[in-house]
Amino acid sequence: MSQVEAFSAAEVIAAKRDHRALTDPQIDWVIDAYTRGAVADEQMSSLLMAIFLNGMDLREISRWTDAMINSGERINWSALSRPTVDKHSTGGVGDKITLPLAPLVAACGAAVPQLSGRGLGHTGGTLDKLESIPGWRASLTNAQMLKVLQDCGAVICAASADLAPADKKLYALRDVTATVESIPLIASSIMSKKIAEGTNALVLDVKAGAGAFMSDPKKAAELSHVMVGLGKRAGVNTVALVTAMDIPLGLTAGNALEVREAIEVLAGGGPSDVIELTVLLAQEMLELAGIKGADPAAALKNGKAMDVWRQMISAQGGDPDAKLPVSKENLTITAHSTGTVLSMDAKKVGLGAWRLGAGRSRQGEVVQAAAGIEIHAKPGDTITNGAPLFTLHTDTPAAFARAQESLVDSVRIGDLAAGEKIDRLPLIIERITD
Ligand code: URA
């Protein structure tokens, strides 16, 4: 016998269309019924658009988040002897921070259960990056995750199908109905997964600037306040940093290229912005986890974080000594004048890397491990006419022309007047604790 439904989808849609707040039972029902298939995609699309246009108040967002958590399992790490702490980034170009950060924080005494996703669009996904390491496996059972966490202190792997399944369905629908960029929907989507993941504490790295999906720092701060509130209400000690994504992070965008850069950081080198953000986020995570006296900057220099990285990669079948894939073809783009690099558009660089094969346009598409862009000069650097600016890597040379199109106008080179500063966002724009 079919289930008697508590509401009709049309009355829930009409309530939000008419600017009324949804009740707790309406929210619980619509998320559950959509997950079971009793609310159709076209009905949920209408409701999402009504939410996109008319918003939700904090009570509604909180209940919506809980309903998505309750659609699946909630992981329990109580068998661990260390406190758990995770980091989530809203995504950016060249954002490989998770790779050095997870082993670093583990080396300093916390447990880091990092359940990650794959990239869609111009920002890369952590799993895609790690999959460029020969043999490395993203899919683990919960028992395997626990074992890697117990043995290494950190695990980076794919979230199981049982973790907030309502969000998986909703996110795919939002992607094709132009309803992604809504603060209530983004906040509940991210936080439902992080709360279900069972971490005790969470640091959010909310990106702002051209390469972020929320380019306005004020909007990024607004999103941060909502997410911090949701985390705290669920008993997860949460802090957010709004950080710069107007220019790419580090000197690489693309899967294997970014792994190589992350390994440089773990070896005590690497670009200064990647080191600075990694250490700052590690300090935030350790503070939230209640670990005192650790020195993450030293753990990068003295090889302790690298030891955890090697252990963690091996535990998931990867060979930490294997040669990373190299592209079949590359092409260097040179500077067209002499001067200072005044600006670099992260989005255009990300799009270029994506067009070279580093990213996907549809879920399930295969990415090229070696594709991407190396950046030879960043804003503030001086460069001479004809010197290398970017090196493009791909296995499909036909992609060069389209990638070059996206890089046209991505960089401005000129002269800085005396006393003039590069116009760019500070690396840390704001710290949000409530
Ligand atoms: N990342 C998510 O997980 N959900 C969103 O809605 C946006 C970014």
XYZ file of C-alpha atoms and ligand atoms in Angstrom:
442
model
C 0.000 0.000 0.000
C 1.408 3.411 -0.853
C 2.267 5.743 2.005
C -0.241 8.464 2.964
C 1.654 11.719 2.483
C 1.462 14.373 5.237
C 1.482 17.285 2.766
C 1.178 17.943 -0.918
C 4.251 19.314 -2.685
C 2.109 22.065 -4.234
C 1.082 23.484 -0.839
C 4.715 23.582 0.343
C 5.798 25.284 -2.902
C 2.916 27.773 -2.629
C 3.885 28.671 0.952
C 7.425 29.598 -0.089
C 6.222 31.273 -3.298
C 3.989 33.477 -1.114
C 6.914 34.437 1.186
C 5.746 32.313 4.128
C 8.219 30.437 6.321
C 8.023 26.651 5.945
C 7.044 24.802 9.123
C 9.321 22.143 10.649
C 6.943 19.295 9.619
C 6.764 20.674 6.064
C 10.571 20.753 5.803
C 11.009 17.266 7.286
C 8.396 15.910 4.927
C 9.587 17.558 1.709
C 13.224 16.442 2.163
C 12.197 12.907 3.103
C 9.596 12.653 0.334
C 12.044 13.979 -2.282
C 14.710 11.483 -1.185
C 12.154 8.644 -1.474
C 10.972 9.861 -4.874
C 7.493 10.914 -3.701
C 8.216 14.540 -4.623
C 9.158 14.852 -8.305
C 12.182 16.739 -9.657
C 9.934 19.381 -11.250
C 8.211 20.025 -7.895
C 11.504 20.251 -6.034
C 12.863 22.538 -8.784
C 9.990 24.950 -8.158
C 10.538 24.873 -4.425
C 14.288 25.455 -4.867
C 13.611 28.445 -7.096
C 11.117 29.834 -4.562
C 13.772 29.434 -1.835
C 16.377 30.986 -4.136
C 14.144 34.034 -4.696
C 12.486 34.403 -1.275
C 15.103 32.956 1.091
C 14.708 31.050 4.362
C 15.097 32.271 7.933
C 17.644 30.729 10.300
C 15.141 28.323 11.835
C 14.165 27.046 8.397
C 17.816 26.690 7.286
C 18.649 24.808 10.470
C 15.704 22.427 10.079
C 16.448 21.954 6.343
C 20.031 21.030 7.290
C 18.859 18.564 9.976
C 16.427 16.959 7.539
C 19.267 16.428 5.038
C 21.495 14.948 7.768
C 18.644 12.624 8.790
C 18.279 11.395 5.197
C 21.394 9.247 5.734
C 23.932 8.029 8.258
C 25.857 10.073 10.801
C 29.412 8.807 11.294
C 30.653 8.246 14.840
C 34.381 8.543 15.561
C 34.134 7.911 19.307
C 36.528 4.938 18.966
C 39.339 7.426 18.295
C 41.608 8.593 21.107
C 42.304 11.971 19.431
C 39.880 14.881 18.926
C 38.548 15.147 15.372
C 38.749 18.346 13.350
C 38.127 18.993 9.671
C 38.465 21.824 7.172
C 36.105 22.629 4.333
C 36.903 25.019 1.500
C 34.189 26.413 -0.730
C 36.628 25.866 -3.582
C 39.010 27.896 -5.648
C 41.612 27.822 -8.386
C 44.837 26.150 -7.278
C 43.335 25.366 -3.863
C 45.387 22.313 -2.935
C 45.531 23.264 0.762
C 43.780 20.093 2.006
C 46.679 17.973 0.737
C 49.398 19.353 3.034
C 46.930 20.486 5.749
C 45.368 17.125 6.705
C 48.700 15.346 7.350
C 50.087 18.478 9.027
C 47.247 18.709 11.550
C 47.495 14.954 12.153
C 51.240 15.330 12.756
C 50.356 17.914 15.435
C 48.047 15.517 17.314
C 44.482 15.786 15.964
C 42.510 13.279 13.875
C 41.385 14.668 10.500
C 38.467 12.842 8.801
C 38.364 14.667 5.480
C 35.463 13.440 3.365
C 35.932 15.201 0.048
C 34.329 15.594 -3.328
C 35.254 15.762 -6.964
C 35.496 18.979 -8.931
C 32.767 20.357 -11.137
C 33.413 23.450 -13.263
C 36.524 25.604 -13.010
C 37.608 24.622 -9.464
C 39.313 21.287 -8.910
C 38.284 18.546 -6.481
C 40.593 17.099 -3.833
C 39.840 13.512 -4.879
C 40.698 14.258 -8.520
C 44.031 15.644 -7.369
C 44.887 12.642 -5.204
C 43.796 10.212 -7.903
C 46.749 11.398 -9.983
C 48.960 9.448 -7.532
C 49.424 5.956 -9.009
C 47.405 3.345 -7.084
C 45.619 5.758 -4.693
C 41.985 4.816 -3.960
C 39.285 7.332 -2.946
C 36.573 4.843 -1.915
C 36.815 3.338 1.561
C 34.283 1.630 3.815
C 33.622 3.272 7.193
C 35.726 0.559 8.867
C 38.619 1.272 6.483
C 38.305 5.015 7.116
C 38.512 4.421 10.848
C 41.580 2.206 10.425
C 43.428 4.820 8.295
C 42.494 7.511 10.842
C 43.706 5.376 13.739
C 46.954 4.424 11.974
C 47.836 7.724 10.285
C 45.810 10.451 12.049
C 44.264 11.676 8.778
C 42.149 10.224 6.004
C 41.064 11.917 2.784
C 38.451 9.889 0.921
C 35.108 9.992 -0.882
C 31.942 10.480 1.145
C 29.786 7.342 0.979
C 26.421 7.318 -0.819
C 24.799 7.141 2.633
C 26.117 10.494 3.811
C 23.358 13.108 3.364
C 21.841 11.413 0.275
C 19.192 14.164 0.100
C 21.982 16.662 -0.599
C 23.401 14.536 -3.424
C 20.015 14.579 -5.178
C 19.354 18.224 -4.408
C 22.814 19.406 -5.461
C 22.505 17.673 -8.844
C 19.100 19.332 -9.330
C 20.369 22.775 -8.251
C 23.207 22.457 -10.724
C 20.782 22.218 -13.674
C 18.123 24.648 -12.399
C 20.318 27.726 -11.710
C 19.673 27.485 -7.970
C 23.211 26.895 -6.676
C 24.064 30.454 -5.581
C 21.629 30.741 -2.679
C 23.029 31.216 0.831
C 20.403 29.015 2.590
C 20.907 26.232 0.035
C 24.726 26.411 -0.002
C 25.009 26.630 3.796
C 22.670 23.684 4.402
C 24.332 21.622 1.666
C 27.855 22.066 3.002
C 26.970 21.819 6.684
C 24.692 18.778 6.361
C 27.648 16.814 4.962
C 30.137 18.125 7.509
C 27.827 17.519 10.489
C 26.929 14.016 9.217
C 30.650 13.332 8.850
C 30.808 13.425 12.653
C 33.725 15.815 13.189
C 33.994 17.510 16.636
C 35.312 20.754 15.147
C 35.387 22.434 11.756
C 37.259 25.284 10.092
C 35.557 26.732 7.029
C 37.686 28.376 4.351
C 35.153 30.522 2.526
C 36.640 31.903 -0.659
C 35.895 35.371 -2.062
C 37.048 37.025 -5.292
C 36.817 36.322 -9.021
C 37.761 32.633 -8.758
C 35.257 31.849 -5.975
C 31.633 30.984 -6.573
C 30.722 33.738 -4.096
C 32.910 36.544 -5.438
C 31.716 39.356 -3.127
C 33.547 39.236 0.257
C 30.395 40.585 1.989
C 28.315 37.698 0.617
C 31.080 35.255 1.581
C 30.961 36.666 5.135
C 27.164 36.328 5.205
C 27.451 32.690 4.107
C 30.130 32.151 6.774
C 27.906 33.492 9.594
C 25.095 31.139 8.576
C 27.409 28.112 8.378
C 29.135 28.876 11.700
C 25.675 29.172 13.300
C 24.564 25.831 11.839
C 27.750 24.127 13.036
C 27.501 25.471 16.568
C 23.822 24.587 16.834
C 24.734 21.004 15.933
C 27.499 20.893 18.576
C 30.364 21.225 16.066
C 32.892 23.834 17.193
C 33.058 25.937 14.000
C 35.072 28.943 12.811
C 35.195 30.457 9.306
C 37.950 32.355 7.556
C 36.979 34.375 4.491
C 40.069 34.137 2.266
C 41.223 35.553 -1.045
C 40.453 33.862 -4.333
C 40.895 36.848 -6.631
C 44.154 35.318 -7.885
C 45.042 31.590 -7.985
C 46.579 30.024 -4.881
C 50.170 28.989 -5.428
C 51.743 28.430 -8.812
C 49.749 25.512 -10.218
C 46.165 24.670 -11.221
C 45.515 21.073 -12.278
C 45.542 17.712 -10.556
C 49.066 16.199 -10.676
C 50.609 19.695 -10.875
C 48.897 20.592 -7.593
C 49.951 17.348 -5.911
C 53.543 18.155 -6.884
C 53.215 21.606 -5.286
C 51.609 20.165 -2.138
C 54.574 17.761 -1.819
C 56.954 20.722 -2.135
C 55.143 22.353 0.805
C 55.354 19.125 2.830
C 59.080 19.031 2.016
C 59.491 22.471 3.634
C 59.387 24.564 0.413
C 56.623 25.694 -1.941
C 54.925 29.039 -2.655
C 54.570 31.455 0.259
C 50.767 31.921 -0.013
C 50.160 28.152 0.107
C 52.467 27.804 3.139
C 50.895 30.783 4.913
C 47.308 29.602 4.442
C 48.177 26.001 5.348
C 49.841 27.059 8.603
C 47.059 29.506 9.518
C 44.319 26.935 8.917
C 46.309 24.343 10.878
C 46.564 26.757 13.821
C 42.803 27.363 13.710
C 42.072 23.638 13.548
C 44.417 22.782 16.416
C 42.959 25.531 18.575
C 39.405 24.279 17.953
C 40.535 20.723 18.708
C 41.968 21.943 22.031
C 45.556 20.963 21.151
C 48.016 23.336 22.780
C 51.704 23.974 22.128
C 51.907 22.423 18.651
C 53.993 24.239 16.025
C 52.592 23.521 12.550
C 55.216 25.674 10.779
C 57.938 23.508 12.351
C 56.086 20.281 11.468
C 56.220 21.312 7.789
C 59.945 22.022 7.983
C 61.059 19.015 10.031
C 59.388 16.329 7.899
C 56.765 15.225 10.460
C 53.872 16.252 8.191
C 55.579 14.563 5.230
C 55.846 11.304 7.225
C 52.065 11.344 7.833
C 51.407 12.155 4.154
C 53.481 9.158 3.004
C 51.732 6.860 5.489
C 48.292 8.172 4.514
C 48.916 7.786 0.751
C 50.298 4.244 1.221
C 47.349 3.254 3.443
C 45.009 3.980 0.494
C 47.050 1.986 -2.027
C 49.070 4.917 -3.373
C 52.807 4.916 -3.960
C 54.240 8.095 -2.410
C 57.467 7.585 -4.405
C 55.804 7.017 -7.786
C 56.470 9.517 -10.547
C 53.412 11.728 -11.053
C 51.848 11.762 -14.536
C 53.317 14.243 -16.998
C 51.299 15.696 -19.900
C 51.993 14.583 -23.448
C 52.123 18.180 -24.682
C 52.917 21.570 -23.246
C 52.916 25.138 -24.467
C 54.494 28.200 -22.893
C 52.776 31.588 -23.006
C 55.127 34.532 -22.641
C 54.712 38.073 -21.326
C 53.785 40.642 -23.946
C 55.553 43.532 -22.196
C 58.011 44.378 -19.442
C 56.787 45.588 -16.071
C 55.057 44.431 -12.892
C 52.281 41.848 -12.941
C 49.424 44.036 -11.693
C 46.603 41.487 -11.626
C 45.702 37.906 -12.514
C 42.116 36.684 -12.829
C 41.733 33.391 -10.949
C 38.554 32.466 -12.806
C 40.184 32.802 -16.227
C 43.151 30.703 -15.116
C 40.771 28.073 -13.663
C 38.780 28.029 -16.884
C 42.002 27.607 -18.865
C 43.032 24.605 -16.720
C 39.542 23.157 -17.089
C 39.646 23.522 -20.887
C 43.018 21.748 -20.946
C 41.303 18.710 -19.372
C 41.901 19.225 -15.636
C 38.173 19.569 -14.844
C 34.846 18.123 -15.906
C 31.655 19.680 -17.287
C 29.373 16.746 -16.388
C 29.361 14.517 -13.339
C 31.190 11.269 -14.014
C 33.446 12.661 -16.778
C 37.074 11.502 -16.608
C 39.669 14.212 -15.915
C 43.238 14.282 -17.208
C 45.648 13.818 -14.318
C 48.482 15.775 -15.934
C 46.481 18.645 -17.468
C 46.640 22.158 -16.062
C 48.580 25.386 -15.846
C 51.883 26.330 -14.241
C 52.112 30.002 -13.327
C 55.571 31.579 -13.618
C 54.792 35.087 -12.311
C 52.130 36.341 -9.885
C 50.831 39.843 -9.063
C 53.662 41.878 -7.576
C 56.391 40.073 -9.546
C 58.345 41.879 -12.233
C 58.565 40.280 -15.650
C 60.320 41.067 -18.920
C 58.859 40.991 -22.394
C 59.095 37.419 -23.769
C 59.649 35.721 -20.370
C 57.433 32.708 -19.552
C 54.153 33.615 -17.881
C 52.206 30.330 -18.044
C 52.987 26.779 -19.154
C 49.909 24.901 -20.347
C 49.822 21.106 -19.998
C 47.463 18.695 -21.743
C 47.263 15.299 -23.426
C 44.926 16.768 -26.070
C 46.762 19.569 -27.955
C 43.531 20.619 -29.675
C 42.626 22.089 -26.266
C 45.431 24.694 -26.372
C 43.515 27.189 -28.518
C 40.437 27.283 -26.236
C 42.591 27.458 -23.110
C 44.570 30.343 -24.601
C 41.300 32.154 -25.339
C 40.352 32.018 -21.665
C 43.790 33.324 -20.664
C 43.664 36.356 -22.983
C 43.307 39.385 -20.678
C 43.770 37.203 -17.579
C 46.917 39.137 -16.638
C 47.699 42.847 -16.617
C 51.335 43.939 -16.804
C 52.283 47.590 -16.264
C 54.148 50.041 -14.117
C 53.346 50.678 -10.468
C 53.505 54.372 -9.615
C 55.694 55.325 -6.633
C 53.916 54.257 -3.444
C 51.188 52.433 -5.394
C 50.263 48.939 -4.194
C 48.932 45.954 -6.092
C 45.138 46.077 -5.908
C 44.260 42.663 -4.484
C 42.406 41.071 -1.608
C 44.359 40.284 1.567
C 44.938 36.536 1.941
C 42.772 36.493 5.114
C 39.861 38.884 4.684
C 37.845 38.133 7.830
C 37.624 35.641 10.703
C 34.070 34.715 11.707
C 33.268 33.004 14.982
C 29.517 33.499 15.351
N 29.484 22.955 -2.136
C 28.506 22.166 -1.637
O 28.780 21.099 -1.110
N 27.242 22.589 -1.747
C 26.912 23.750 -2.322
O 25.752 24.074 -2.371
C 27.931 24.560 -2.833
C 29.224 24.135 -2.732
